[in-house]
JSON list of C-alpha atoms in Angstrom, two decimals:
[
{"chain": "A", "resi": 591, "resn": "MET", "atom": "CA", "xyz": [112.85, 52.31, 161.68]},
{"chain": "A", "resi": 592, "resn": "PHE", "atom": "CA", "xyz": [113.18, 50.59, 159.02]},
{"chain": "A", "resi": 593, "resn": "ASN", "atom": "CA", "xyz": [114.40, 52.33, 155.36]},
{"chain": "A", "resi": 594, "resn": "ASP", "atom": "CA", "xyz": [115.87, 55.51, 156.52]},
{"chain": "A", "resi": 595, "resn": "THR", "atom": "CA", "xyz": [115.83, 57.38, 153.38]},
{"chain": "A", "resi": 596, "resn": "SER", "atom": "CA", "xyz": [117.25, 60.76, 155.28]},
{"chain": "A", "resi": 597, "resn": "THR", "atom": "CA", "xyz": [120.62, 59.87, 152.78]},
{"chain": "A", "resi": 598, "resn": "PRO", "atom": "CA", "xyz": [121.32, 57.25, 149.32]},
{"chain": "A", "resi": 599, "resn": "LEU", "atom": "CA", "xyz": [124.18, 55.49, 151.52]},
{"chain": "A", "resi": 600, "resn": "SER", "atom": "CA", "xyz": [121.97, 55.07, 154.98]},
{"chain": "A", "resi": 601, "resn": "LEU", "atom": "CA", "xyz": [118.96, 53.65, 152.74]},
{"chain": "A", "resi": 602, "resn": "LEU", "atom": "CA", "xyz": [121.31, 51.22, 151.29]},
{"chain": "A", "resi": 603, "resn": "ALA", "atom": "CA", "xyz": [122.96, 50.50, 155.34]},
{"chain": "A", "resi": 604, "resn": "THR", "atom": "CA", "xyz": [119.31, 49.91, 156.53]},
{"chain": "A", "resi": 605, "resn": "ARG", "atom": "CA", "xyz": [116.81, 48.49, 153.57]},
{"chain": "A", "resi": 606, "resn": "ARG", "atom": "CA", "xyz": [115.48, 45.55, 154.45]},
{"chain": "A", "resi": 607, "resn": "SER", "atom": "CA", "xyz": [112.94, 43.11, 152.62]},
{"chain": "A", "resi": 608, "resn": "GLY", "atom": "CA", "xyz": [109.64, 42.52, 154.00]},
{"chain": "A", "resi": 609, "resn": "LYS", "atom": "CA", "xyz": [107.62, 39.03, 154.24]},
{"chain": "A", "resi": 610, "resn": "PRO", "atom": "CA", "xyz": [104.90, 39.62, 151.78]},
{"chain": "A", "resi": 611, "resn": "ARG", "atom": "CA", "xyz": [102.10, 38.03, 154.07]},
{"chain": "A", "resi": 612, "resn": "ASP", "atom": "CA", "xyz": [103.13, 40.88, 156.22]},
{"chain": "A", "resi": 613, "resn": "LEU", "atom": "CA", "xyz": [103.16, 43.82, 154.10]},
{"chain": "A", "resi": 614, "resn": "VAL", "atom": "CA", "xyz": [99.74, 45.56, 154.46]},
{"chain": "A", "resi": 615, "resn": "ALA", "atom": "CA", "xyz": [97.91, 48.60, 153.00]},
{"chain": "A", "resi": 616, "resn": "PRO", "atom": "CA", "xyz": [98.71, 51.10, 152.02]},
{"chain": "A", "resi": 617, "resn": "GLY", "atom": "CA", "xyz": [100.44, 50.05, 149.21]},
{"chain": "A", "resi": 618, "resn": "PRO", "atom": "CA", "xyz": [101.83, 52.12, 146.12]},
{"chain": "A", "resi": 619, "resn": "SER", "atom": "CA", "xyz": [99.06, 54.00, 143.67]},
{"chain": "A", "resi": 620, "resn": "VAL", "atom": "CA", "xyz": [99.42, 52.68, 139.95]},
{"chain": "A", "resi": 621, "resn": "GLU", "atom": "CA", "xyz": [101.30, 56.39, 139.57]},
{"chain": "A", "resi": 622, "resn": "GLN", "atom": "CA", "xyz": [103.56, 55.24, 142.08]},
{"chain": "A", "resi": 623, "resn": "LEU", "atom": "CA", "xyz": [104.38, 51.60, 140.92]},
{"chain": "A", "resi": 624, "resn": "ARG", "atom": "CA", "xyz": [104.82, 53.80, 137.35]},
{"chain": "A", "resi": 625, "resn": "GLU", "atom": "CA", "xyz": [107.23, 55.80, 139.10]},
{"chain": "A", "resi": 626, "resn": "MET", "atom": "CA", "xyz": [109.16, 52.48, 140.47]},
{"chain": "A", "resi": 627, "resn": "VAL", "atom": "CA", "xyz": [109.57, 51.25, 137.23]},
{"chain": "A", "resi": 628, "resn": "GLY", "atom": "CA", "xyz": [110.71, 53.93, 135.55]},
{"chain": "A", "resi": 629, "resn": "LEU", "atom": "CA", "xyz": [113.74, 54.00, 138.70]},
{"chain": "A", "resi": 630, "resn": "ALA", "atom": "CA", "xyz": [114.29, 50.10, 138.14]},
{"chain": "A", "resi": 631, "resn": "SER", "atom": "CA", "xyz": [115.28, 50.91, 134.67]},
{"chain": "A", "resi": 632, "resn": "ARG", "atom": "CA", "xyz": [117.37, 52.77, 134.90]},
{"chain": "A", "resi": 633, "resn": "THR", "atom": "CA", "xyz": [119.71, 49.08, 135.52]},
{"chain": "A", "resi": 634, "resn": "PRO", "atom": "CA", "xyz": [123.13, 49.02, 134.07]},
{"chain": "A", "resi": 635, "resn": "ASP", "atom": "CA", "xyz": [121.97, 47.22, 130.79]},
{"chain": "A", "resi": 636, "resn": "HIS", "atom": "CA", "xyz": [125.13, 46.15, 128.65]},
{"chain": "A", "resi": 637, "resn": "GLY", "atom": "CA", "xyz": [124.00, 46.69, 124.85]},
{"chain": "A", "resi": 638, "resn": "LYS", "atom": "CA", "xyz": [121.00, 48.79, 125.72]},
{"chain": "A", "resi": 639, "resn": "LEU", "atom": "CA", "xyz": [119.09, 46.01, 124.93]},
{"chain": "A", "resi": 640, "resn": "PHE", "atom": "CA", "xyz": [116.25, 46.04, 127.70]},
{"chain": "A", "resi": 641, "resn": "PRO", "atom": "CA", "xyz": [116.89, 42.48, 128.79]},
{"chain": "A", "resi": 642, "resn": "TRP", "atom": "CA", "xyz": [113.89, 42.50, 130.95]},
{"chain": "A", "resi": 643, "resn": "ARG", "atom": "CA", "xyz": [110.38, 43.69, 131.21]},
{"chain": "A", "resi": 644, "resn": "PHE", "atom": "CA", "xyz": [107.39, 44.88, 134.76]},
{"chain": "A", "resi": 645, "resn": "VAL", "atom": "CA", "xyz": [104.02, 43.57, 134.67]},
{"chain": "A", "resi": 646, "resn": "ILE", "atom": "CA", "xyz": [101.50, 45.51, 137.06]},
{"chain": "A", "resi": 647, "resn": "VAL", "atom": "CA", "xyz": [99.67, 43.57, 138.56]},
{"chain": "A", "resi": 648, "resn": "ALA", "atom": "CA", "xyz": [96.00, 45.15, 138.61]},
{"chain": "A", "resi": 649, "resn": "ASP", "atom": "CA", "xyz": [94.05, 45.27, 142.10]},
{"chain": "A", "resi": 650, "resn": "GLU", "atom": "CA", "xyz": [91.22, 43.66, 140.12]},
{"chain": "A", "resi": 651, "resn": "ALA", "atom": "CA", "xyz": [92.69, 41.16, 138.82]},
{"chain": "A", "resi": 652, "resn": "ARG", "atom": "CA", "xyz": [94.33, 39.75, 141.57]},
{"chain": "A", "resi": 653, "resn": "ASP", "atom": "CA", "xyz": [91.89, 37.27, 142.82]},
{"chain": "A", "resi": 654, "resn": "THR", "atom": "CA", "xyz": [91.40, 36.08, 138.86]},
{"chain": "A", "resi": 655, "resn": "LEU", "atom": "CA", "xyz": [95.48, 35.64, 139.27]},
{"chain": "A", "resi": 656, "resn": "ALA", "atom": "CA", "xyz": [94.93, 33.73, 142.19]},
{"chain": "A", "resi": 657, "resn": "ALA", "atom": "CA", "xyz": [92.50, 31.17, 140.98]},
{"chain": "A", "resi": 658, "resn": "THR", "atom": "CA", "xyz": [94.45, 31.11, 137.62]},
{"chain": "A", "resi": 659, "resn": "MET", "atom": "CA", "xyz": [97.74, 30.10, 139.71]},
{"chain": "A", "resi": 660, "resn": "GLY", "atom": "CA", "xyz": [95.86, 27.54, 141.74]},
{"chain": "A", "resi": 661, "resn": "ALA", "atom": "CA", "xyz": [94.64, 26.21, 138.91]},
{"chain": "A", "resi": 662, "resn": "ILE", "atom": "CA", "xyz": [97.85, 25.29, 137.20]},
{"chain": "A", "resi": 663, "resn": "LEU", "atom": "CA", "xyz": [99.81, 23.80, 139.75]},
{"chain": "A", "resi": 664, "resn": "ALA", "atom": "CA", "xyz": [96.67, 21.68, 140.22]},
{"chain": "A", "resi": 665, "resn": "SER", "atom": "CA", "xyz": [97.54, 20.40, 136.68]},
{"chain": "A", "resi": 666, "resn": "GLU", "atom": "CA", "xyz": [101.27, 20.67, 136.34]},
{"chain": "A", "resi": 667, "resn": "LYS", "atom": "CA", "xyz": [101.32, 18.37, 140.07]},
{"chain": "A", "resi": 668, "resn": "ASP", "atom": "CA", "xyz": [100.71, 15.13, 140.41]},
{"chain": "A", "resi": 669, "resn": "ASP", "atom": "CA", "xyz": [100.06, 14.99, 144.22]},
{"chain": "A", "resi": 670, "resn": "CYS", "atom": "CA", "xyz": [98.33, 18.32, 144.10]},
{"chain": "A", "resi": 671, "resn": "GLY", "atom": "CA", "xyz": [95.97, 18.47, 147.13]},
{"chain": "A", "resi": 672, "resn": "PRO", "atom": "CA", "xyz": [93.38, 21.48, 148.20]},
{"chain": "A", "resi": 673, "resn": "ARG", "atom": "CA", "xyz": [96.60, 22.75, 150.72]},
{"chain": "A", "resi": 674, "resn": "ASP", "atom": "CA", "xyz": [98.56, 23.36, 147.59]},
{"chain": "A", "resi": 675, "resn": "VAL", "atom": "CA", "xyz": [96.17, 25.05, 145.89]},
{"chain": "A", "resi": 676, "resn": "ALA", "atom": "CA", "xyz": [95.23, 27.13, 148.52]},
{"chain": "A", "resi": 677, "resn": "ALA", "atom": "CA", "xyz": [98.85, 28.37, 149.05]},
{"chain": "A", "resi": 678, "resn": "ALA", "atom": "CA", "xyz": [99.15, 28.67, 145.04]},
{"chain": "A", "resi": 679, "resn": "GLU", "atom": "CA", "xyz": [95.76, 31.10, 145.71]},
{"chain": "A", "resi": 680, "resn": "GLU", "atom": "CA", "xyz": [96.69, 33.11, 148.73]},
{"chain": "A", "resi": 681, "resn": "PHE", "atom": "CA", "xyz": [100.51, 33.61, 147.10]},
{"chain": "A", "resi": 682, "resn": "ALA", "atom": "CA", "xyz": [99.03, 35.89, 144.44]},
{"chain": "A", "resi": 683, "resn": "ARG", "atom": "CA", "xyz": [96.96, 37.70, 147.06]},
{"chain": "A", "resi": 684, "resn": "GLN", "atom": "CA", "xyz": [100.14, 38.63, 149.11]},
{"chain": "A", "resi": 685, "resn": "ALA", "atom": "CA", "xyz": [100.61, 42.38, 149.99]},
{"chain": "A", "resi": 686, "resn": "PRO", "atom": "CA", "xyz": [98.58, 45.27, 148.61]},
{"chain": "A", "resi": 687, "resn": "ALA", "atom": "CA", "xyz": [101.10, 45.66, 144.91]},
{"chain": "A", "resi": 688, "resn": "LEU", "atom": "CA", "xyz": [102.50, 42.67, 142.87]},
{"chain": "A", "resi": 689, "resn": "VAL", "atom": "CA", "xyz": [105.04, 43.73, 139.90]},
{"chain": "A", "resi": 690, "resn": "VAL", "atom": "CA", "xyz": [106.22, 40.72, 138.16]},
{"chain": "A", "resi": 691, "resn": "VAL", "atom": "CA", "xyz": [110.04, 40.68, 136.38]},
{"chain": "A", "resi": 692, "resn": "LEU", "atom": "CA", "xyz": [110.69, 39.40, 133.54]},
{"chain": "A", "resi": 693, "resn": "SER", "atom": "CA", "xyz": [114.00, 37.82, 132.10]},
{"chain": "A", "resi": 694, "resn": "ALA", "atom": "CA", "xyz": [113.69, 38.67, 128.55]},
{"chain": "A", "resi": 695, "resn": "PRO", "atom": "CA", "xyz": [117.20, 38.16, 126.95]},
{"chain": "A", "resi": 696, "resn": "VAL", "atom": "CA", "xyz": [117.65, 39.22, 123.37]},
{"chain": "A", "resi": 697, "resn": "GLN", "atom": "CA", "xyz": [118.87, 35.77, 121.73]},
{"chain": "A", "resi": 698, "resn": "GLY", "atom": "CA", "xyz": [121.44, 35.75, 119.13]},
{"chain": "A", "resi": 699, "resn": "HIS", "atom": "CA", "xyz": [122.96, 38.99, 120.14]},
{"chain": "A", "resi": 700, "resn": "LYS", "atom": "CA", "xyz": [126.88, 39.82, 120.92]},
{"chain": "A", "resi": 701, "resn": "ILE", "atom": "CA", "xyz": [125.84, 40.73, 124.43]},
{"chain": "A", "resi": 702, "resn": "PRO", "atom": "CA", "xyz": [126.08, 36.62, 126.07]},
{"chain": "A", "resi": 703, "resn": "VAL", "atom": "CA", "xyz": [122.56, 35.82, 127.37]},
{"chain": "A", "resi": 704, "resn": "TRP", "atom": "CA", "xyz": [124.60, 35.16, 130.85]},
{"chain": "A", "resi": 705, "resn": "GLU", "atom": "CA", "xyz": [124.70, 39.05, 131.06]},
{"chain": "A", "resi": 706, "resn": "GLN", "atom": "CA", "xyz": [121.59, 39.84, 130.22]},
{"chain": "A", "resi": 707, "resn": "GLU", "atom": "CA", "xyz": [119.83, 37.99, 132.79]},
{"chain": "A", "resi": 708, "resn": "LEU", "atom": "CA", "xyz": [122.35, 39.20, 135.17]},
{"chain": "A", "resi": 709, "resn": "SER", "atom": "CA", "xyz": [120.63, 42.75, 134.66]},
{"chain": "A", "resi": 710, "resn": "ALA", "atom": "CA", "xyz": [116.97, 41.47, 135.02]},
{"chain": "A", "resi": 711, "resn": "GLY", "atom": "CA", "xyz": [118.34, 40.49, 138.47]},
{"chain": "A", "resi": 712, "resn": "ALA", "atom": "CA", "xyz": [119.69, 44.21, 139.01]},
{"chain": "A", "resi": 713, "resn": "ALA", "atom": "CA", "xyz": [116.07, 45.23, 137.62]},
{"chain": "A", "resi": 714, "resn": "CYS", "atom": "CA", "xyz": [114.18, 43.30, 140.30]},
{"chain": "A", "resi": 715, "resn": "MET", "atom": "CA", "xyz": [117.08, 44.77, 143.09]},
{"chain": "A", "resi": 716, "resn": "ASN", "atom": "CA", "xyz": [116.41, 48.50, 141.58]},
{"chain": "A", "resi": 717, "resn": "LEU", "atom": "CA", "xyz": [112.71, 47.87, 141.68]},
{"chain": "A", "resi": 718, "resn": "LEU", "atom": "CA", "xyz": [113.24, 47.18, 145.68]},
{"chain": "A", "resi": 719, "resn": "HIS", "atom": "CA", "xyz": [115.37, 49.95, 146.47]},
{"chain": "A", "resi": 720, "resn": "ALA", "atom": "CA", "xyz": [112.66, 52.38, 144.72]},
{"chain": "A", "resi": 721, "resn": "ALA", "atom": "CA", "xyz": [109.92, 50.78, 146.85]},
{"chain": "A", "resi": 722, "resn": "ALA", "atom": "CA", "xyz": [112.08, 51.73, 149.68]},
{"chain": "A", "resi": 723, "resn": "ALA", "atom": "CA", "xyz": [113.22, 55.21, 149.05]},
{"chain": "A", "resi": 724, "resn": "MET", "atom": "CA", "xyz": [109.60, 55.95, 148.44]},
{"chain": "A", "resi": 725, "resn": "GLY", "atom": "CA", "xyz": [108.52, 55.00, 152.12]},
{"chain": "A", "resi": 726, "resn": "PHE", "atom": "CA", "xyz": [107.33, 51.28, 151.52]},
{"chain": "A", "resi": 727, "resn": "ALA", "atom": "CA", "xyz": [109.09, 47.74, 152.20]},
{"chain": "A", "resi": 728, "resn": "GLY", "atom": "CA", "xyz": [109.65, 45.07, 149.50]},
{"chain": "A", "resi": 729, "resn": "GLY", "atom": "CA", "xyz": [109.92, 40.88, 149.41]},
{"chain": "A", "resi": 730, "resn": "TRP", "atom": "CA", "xyz": [111.18, 39.62, 145.78]},
{"chain": "A", "resi": 731, "resn": "LEU", "atom": "CA", "xyz": [109.87, 36.12, 145.59]},
{"chain": "A", "resi": 732, "resn": "SER", "atom": "CA", "xyz": [110.11, 33.14, 143.41]},
{"chain": "A", "resi": 733, "resn": "GLY", "atom": "CA", "xyz": [109.24, 29.74, 144.33]},
{"chain": "A", "resi": 734, "resn": "TRP", "atom": "CA", "xyz": [107.71, 26.94, 141.73]},
{"chain": "A", "resi": 735, "resn": "ALA", "atom": "CA", "xyz": [105.48, 29.60, 139.54]},
{"chain": "A", "resi": 736, "resn": "ALA", "atom": "CA", "xyz": [108.45, 30.90, 138.54]},
{"chain": "A", "resi": 737, "resn": "TYR", "atom": "CA", "xyz": [109.42, 28.09, 136.65]},
{"chain": "A", "resi": 738, "resn": "SER", "atom": "CA", "xyz": [105.92, 27.68, 135.08]},
{"chain": "A", "resi": 739, "resn": "ASP", "atom": "CA", "xyz": [105.47, 27.86, 132.02]},
{"chain": "A", "resi": 740, "resn": "GLU", "atom": "CA", "xyz": [101.59, 28.50, 132.15]},
{"chain": "A", "resi": 741, "resn": "VAL", "atom": "CA", "xyz": [102.77, 31.39, 134.92]},
{"chain": "A", "resi": 742, "resn": "ARG", "atom": "CA", "xyz": [104.98, 32.77, 132.81]},
{"chain": "A", "resi": 743, "resn": "ASP", "atom": "CA", "xyz": [102.95, 32.71, 129.73]},
{"chain": "A", "resi": 744, "resn": "LEU", "atom": "CA", "xyz": [100.30, 34.99, 131.94]},
{"chain": "A", "resi": 745, "resn": "PHE", "atom": "CA", "xyz": [102.82, 37.51, 131.43]},
{"chain": "A", "resi": 746, "resn": "GLY", "atom": "CA", "xyz": [105.33, 37.12, 128.83]},
{"chain": "A", "resi": 747, "resn": "SER", "atom": "CA", "xyz": [105.89, 34.80, 126.33]},
{"chain": "A", "resi": 748, "resn": "GLU", "atom": "CA", "xyz": [108.26, 31.81, 125.56]},
{"chain": "A", "resi": 749, "resn": "GLY", "atom": "CA", "xyz": [112.45, 32.47, 125.74]},
{"chain": "A", "resi": 750, "resn": "GLN", "atom": "CA", "xyz": [111.46, 34.73, 128.69]},
{"chain": "A", "resi": 751, "resn": "ARG", "atom": "CA", "xyz": [111.70, 33.52, 132.47]},
{"chain": "A", "resi": 752, "resn": "ILE", "atom": "CA", "xyz": [109.75, 35.12, 135.19]},
{"chain": "A", "resi": 753, "resn": "ALA", "atom": "CA", "xyz": [112.84, 36.73, 137.68]},
{"chain": "A", "resi": 754, "resn": "GLY", "atom": "CA", "xyz": [110.93, 37.38, 140.27]},
{"chain": "A", "resi": 755, "resn": "PHE", "atom": "CA", "xyz": [107.54, 38.44, 141.55]},
{"chain": "A", "resi": 756, "resn": "ILE", "atom": "CA", "xyz": [107.88, 41.68, 143.32]},
{"chain": "A", "resi": 757, "resn": "PHE", "atom": "CA", "xyz": [105.45, 42.26, 146.54]},
{"chain": "A", "resi": 758, "resn": "ILE", "atom": "CA", "xyz": [105.36, 45.82, 148.07]},
{"chain": "A", "resi": 759, "resn": "GLY", "atom": "CA", "xyz": [103.23, 47.59, 150.59]},
{"chain": "A", "resi": 760, "resn": "THR", "atom": "CA", "xyz": [103.48, 48.52, 154.05]},
{"chain": "A", "resi": 761, "resn": "PRO", "atom": "CA", "xyz": [105.20, 46.34, 157.32]},
{"chain": "A", "resi": 762, "resn": "GLY", "atom": "CA", "xyz": [102.60, 45.01, 159.12]},
{"chain": "A", "resi": 763, "resn": "ARG", "atom": "CA", "xyz": [105.29, 43.93, 161.16]},
{"chain": "A", "resi": 764, "resn": "GLU", "atom": "CA", "xyz": [108.58, 45.15, 162.39]},
{"chain": "A", "resi": 765, "resn": "LEU", "atom": "CA", "xyz": [111.56, 44.34, 159.52]},
{"chain": "A", "resi": 766, "resn": "GLU", "atom": "CA", "xyz": [113.99, 41.40, 160.56]},
{"chain": "A", "resi": 767, "resn": "GLU", "atom": "CA", "xyz": [117.06, 41.89, 159.89]},
{"chain": "A", "resi": 768, "resn": "ARG", "atom": "CA", "xyz": [118.98, 39.12, 158.49]},
{"chain": "A", "resi": 769, "resn": "PRO", "atom": "CA", "xyz": [122.28, 37.86, 158.98]},
{"chain": "A", "resi": 770, "resn": "ARG", "atom": "CA", "xyz": [124.83, 39.38, 157.00]},
{"chain": "A", "resi": 771, "resn": "PRO", "atom": "CA", "xyz": [128.54, 37.66, 156.51]},
{"chain": "A", "resi": 772, "resn": "GLU", "atom": "CA", "xyz": [131.63, 39.15, 157.91]},
{"chain": "A", "resi": 773, "resn": "LEU", "atom": "CA", "xyz": [132.80, 41.18, 155.28]},
{"chain": "A", "resi": 774, "resn": "ASP", "atom": "CA", "xyz": [136.41, 39.26, 155.37]},
{"chain": "A", "resi": 775, "resn": "GLN", "atom": "CA", "xyz": [134.27, 35.77, 154.13]},
{"chain": "A", "resi": 776, "resn": "ILE", "atom": "CA", "xyz": [133.41, 37.46, 150.83]},
{"chain": "A", "resi": 777, "resn": "LEU", "atom": "CA", "xyz": [135.84, 40.14, 149.75]},
{"chain": "A", "resi": 778, "resn": "THR", "atom": "CA", "xyz": [139.39, 39.73, 149.25]},
{"chain": "A", "resi": 779, "resn": "ILE", "atom": "CA", "xyz": [141.80, 41.84, 147.58]},
{"chain": "A", "resi": 780, "resn": "TRP", "atom": "CA", "xyz": [144.05, 40.81, 144.71]},
{"chain": "A", "resi": 781, "resn": "ASN", "atom": "CA", "xyz": [147.46, 41.92, 144.46]},
{"chain": "A", "resi": 782, "resn": "GLY", "atom": "CA", "xyz": [148.43, 40.11, 141.18]}
]
């Protein structure tokens, strides 16, 4: 079983990411995606700046996105070949649903940009938690496209950055448990 939603703690203990290429229909409806984004927007946000934006890529726009991403990669990568373009196009078509999350920090504010960027990352994670709570699986990817200004400009504007491409759907195969660190490797107790 994946995403045991019987209690909040069991959901947190069982949530696993799905590989976007392995996520299949049914995916969430636009109404469900809007609800997920509403839940994700409850992310901690020092200063109440809402330093993130969400862009739902409509089903009917996925092929256009794929072609555009392929063209952008070809223009940005000197040694770009047909296989690279095909991979960029396939990236855009993975999973039934795609939400692009942008980090949109408020520049010149007393809240440091770093804290605002952390909030955007937390918004991505909350989106994955919301998807899991609603019975779906999600995968958070970045890759070259997250660092391309031309791809960013499809969804946002200068000063913003793509925090992640969040792909959502139903697992087409068993979700894999990833290695987790032993608690003593990542936790210490400070005694002063």
